[in-house]
Each structure stands twice: as C-alpha cells, then as structure tokens.
Short mmCIF file of C-alpha atoms in Angstrom, two decimals:
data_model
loop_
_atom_site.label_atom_id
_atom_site.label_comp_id
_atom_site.label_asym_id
_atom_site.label_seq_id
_atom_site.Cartn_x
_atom_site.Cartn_y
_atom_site.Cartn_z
CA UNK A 1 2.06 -54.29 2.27
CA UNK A 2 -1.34 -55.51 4.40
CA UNK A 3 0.48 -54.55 7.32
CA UNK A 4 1.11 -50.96 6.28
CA UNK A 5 -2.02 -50.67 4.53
CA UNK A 6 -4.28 -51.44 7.74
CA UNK A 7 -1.79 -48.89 9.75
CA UNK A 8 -2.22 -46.30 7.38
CA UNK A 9 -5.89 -47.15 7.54
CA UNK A 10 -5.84 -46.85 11.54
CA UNK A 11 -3.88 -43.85 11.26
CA UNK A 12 -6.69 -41.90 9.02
CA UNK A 13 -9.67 -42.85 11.39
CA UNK A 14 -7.53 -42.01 14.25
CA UNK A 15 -7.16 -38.63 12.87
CA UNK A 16 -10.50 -38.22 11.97
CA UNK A 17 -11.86 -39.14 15.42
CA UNK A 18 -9.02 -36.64 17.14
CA UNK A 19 -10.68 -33.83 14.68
CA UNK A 20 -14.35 -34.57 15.71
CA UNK A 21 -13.29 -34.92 19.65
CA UNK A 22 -11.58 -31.26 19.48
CA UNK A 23 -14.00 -29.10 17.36
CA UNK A 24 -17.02 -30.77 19.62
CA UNK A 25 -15.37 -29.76 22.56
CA UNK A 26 -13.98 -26.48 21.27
CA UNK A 27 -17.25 -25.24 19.64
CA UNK A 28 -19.82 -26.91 20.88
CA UNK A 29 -19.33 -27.93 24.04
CA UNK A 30 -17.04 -25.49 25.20
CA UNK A 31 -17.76 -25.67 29.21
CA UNK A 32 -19.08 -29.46 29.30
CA UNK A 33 -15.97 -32.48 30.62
CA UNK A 34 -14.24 -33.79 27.93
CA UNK A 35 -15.91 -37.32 28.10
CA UNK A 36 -19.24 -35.30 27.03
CA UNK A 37 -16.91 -35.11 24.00
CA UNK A 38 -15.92 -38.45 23.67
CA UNK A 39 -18.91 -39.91 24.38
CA UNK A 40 -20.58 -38.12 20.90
CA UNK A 41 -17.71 -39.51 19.04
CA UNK A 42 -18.78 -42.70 20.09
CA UNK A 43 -22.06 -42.01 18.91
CA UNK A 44 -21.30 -41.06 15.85
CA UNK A 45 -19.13 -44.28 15.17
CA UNK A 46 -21.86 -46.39 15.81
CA UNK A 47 -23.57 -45.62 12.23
CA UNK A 48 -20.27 -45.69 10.55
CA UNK A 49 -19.50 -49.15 12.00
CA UNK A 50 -22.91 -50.24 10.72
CA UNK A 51 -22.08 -49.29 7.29
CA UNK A 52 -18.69 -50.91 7.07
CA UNK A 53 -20.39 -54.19 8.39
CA UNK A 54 -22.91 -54.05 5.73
CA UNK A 55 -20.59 -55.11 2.67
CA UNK A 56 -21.51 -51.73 0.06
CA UNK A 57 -19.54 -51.41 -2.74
CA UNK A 58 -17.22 -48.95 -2.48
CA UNK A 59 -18.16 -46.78 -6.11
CA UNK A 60 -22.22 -46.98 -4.40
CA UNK A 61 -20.46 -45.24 -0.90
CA UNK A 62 -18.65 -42.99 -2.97
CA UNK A 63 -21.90 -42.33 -4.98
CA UNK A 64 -23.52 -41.36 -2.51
CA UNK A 65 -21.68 -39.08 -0.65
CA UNK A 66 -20.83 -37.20 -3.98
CA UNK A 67 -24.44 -36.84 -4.67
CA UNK A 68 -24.95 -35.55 -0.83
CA UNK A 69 -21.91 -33.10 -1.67
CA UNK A 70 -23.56 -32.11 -4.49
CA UNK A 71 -26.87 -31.37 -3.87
CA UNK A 72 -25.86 -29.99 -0.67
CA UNK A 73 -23.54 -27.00 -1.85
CA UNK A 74 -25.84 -25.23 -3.99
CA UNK A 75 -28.48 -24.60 -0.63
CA UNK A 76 -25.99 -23.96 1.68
CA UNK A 77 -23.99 -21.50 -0.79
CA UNK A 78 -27.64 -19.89 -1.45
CA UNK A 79 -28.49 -19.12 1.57
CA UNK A 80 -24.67 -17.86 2.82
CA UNK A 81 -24.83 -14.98 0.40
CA UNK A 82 -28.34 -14.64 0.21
CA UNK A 83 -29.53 -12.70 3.49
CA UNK A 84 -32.73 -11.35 2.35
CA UNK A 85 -36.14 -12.21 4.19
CA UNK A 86 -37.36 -13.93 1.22
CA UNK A 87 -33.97 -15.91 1.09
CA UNK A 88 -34.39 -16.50 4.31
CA UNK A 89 -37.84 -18.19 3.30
CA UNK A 90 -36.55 -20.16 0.35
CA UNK A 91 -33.28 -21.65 1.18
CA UNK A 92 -34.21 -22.84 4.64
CA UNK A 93 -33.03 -25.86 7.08
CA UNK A 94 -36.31 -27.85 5.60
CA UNK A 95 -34.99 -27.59 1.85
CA UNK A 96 -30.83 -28.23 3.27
CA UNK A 97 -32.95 -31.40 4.73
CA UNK A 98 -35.31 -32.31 1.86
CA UNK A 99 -31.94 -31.93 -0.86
CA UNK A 100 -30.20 -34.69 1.80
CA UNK A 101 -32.98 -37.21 2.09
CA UNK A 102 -34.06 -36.99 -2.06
CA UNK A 103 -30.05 -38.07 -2.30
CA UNK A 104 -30.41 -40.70 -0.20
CA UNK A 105 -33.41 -42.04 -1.44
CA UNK A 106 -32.42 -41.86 -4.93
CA UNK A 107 -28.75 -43.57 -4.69
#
C-alpha cells in the first residue's frame, strides 16, 4: 500500500510539474528554448522542497492556503468585473499583494 501510495504521490507532482513546464512555455515564454522553461520549474521547486523539509502539519498547510484562496478571490473577482478608473484605483496589484501577505502573517 506504501508502494502505491508514494507512486501515486510521484505521479501527482509529476503532473503538476508537466502543467507548469507547458503553460510557461506556451504563455509566457513563447519564443525562449525550452530549458528557459525548465529551468523556472526548478525554481519554483526549490521553495516547495523547503516547505516539505520543514515538518508543518498538514491542517496548518492546508490553513493556509485556504485562507490565501480566500482572501484572494474577492480582489481578483473585484477588479475582473470592475473596469472603472476608480476600480482601477481600489482593487489594485498593491491590495491583491497586501490581502496575500496579511494571510500569511496571520496563519
């Protein structure tokens, strides 16, 4: 049951690491080499192997990133439908930011 556990485990991240690897070179980085690519998902590992080495509980991870979910949807949904100069003003990349780091600071 380990066995098929730690595959199915392997399986997931190997997924997830295929997904990031095609939508950075597909939207972002559309006439860079492929190892441009590969070279931000191994960027972006680095803080995730950090965290896994650190020995959180797992309700405190999932705590978090519900929290981050939820006080994230509310400014990006604002400012989506609200295209107004004074939306514009109000639901801004500084309060998308400030709503991420109060989360994090207060989980």
């Amino acid at each position: 049951v380990l066995v098929l556990a730690a595959t199915m485990n392997q399986s997931a991240i190997d997924s997830l690491m295929n997904g990031i690897t095609a939508t950075l070179s597909s939207h972002f980085l559309r006439r860079e080499p492929l190892i441009y690519a590969r070279f931000c998902v191994v960027l972006i590992s680095i803080p995730i192997c950090v965290v896994a080495l650190e020995n959180l509980s797992v309700l405190q991870i999932f705590l978090t990133g519900n929290m981050l979910g939820a006080c994230c949807f509310m400014p990006l949904i604002i400012g989506g439908y609200w295209d107004s100069p004074l939306g514009r003003r109000i639901v801004s990349e500084s309060a998308y930011v400030f709503s991420m780091v109060s989360t994090v600071l207060i989980t």
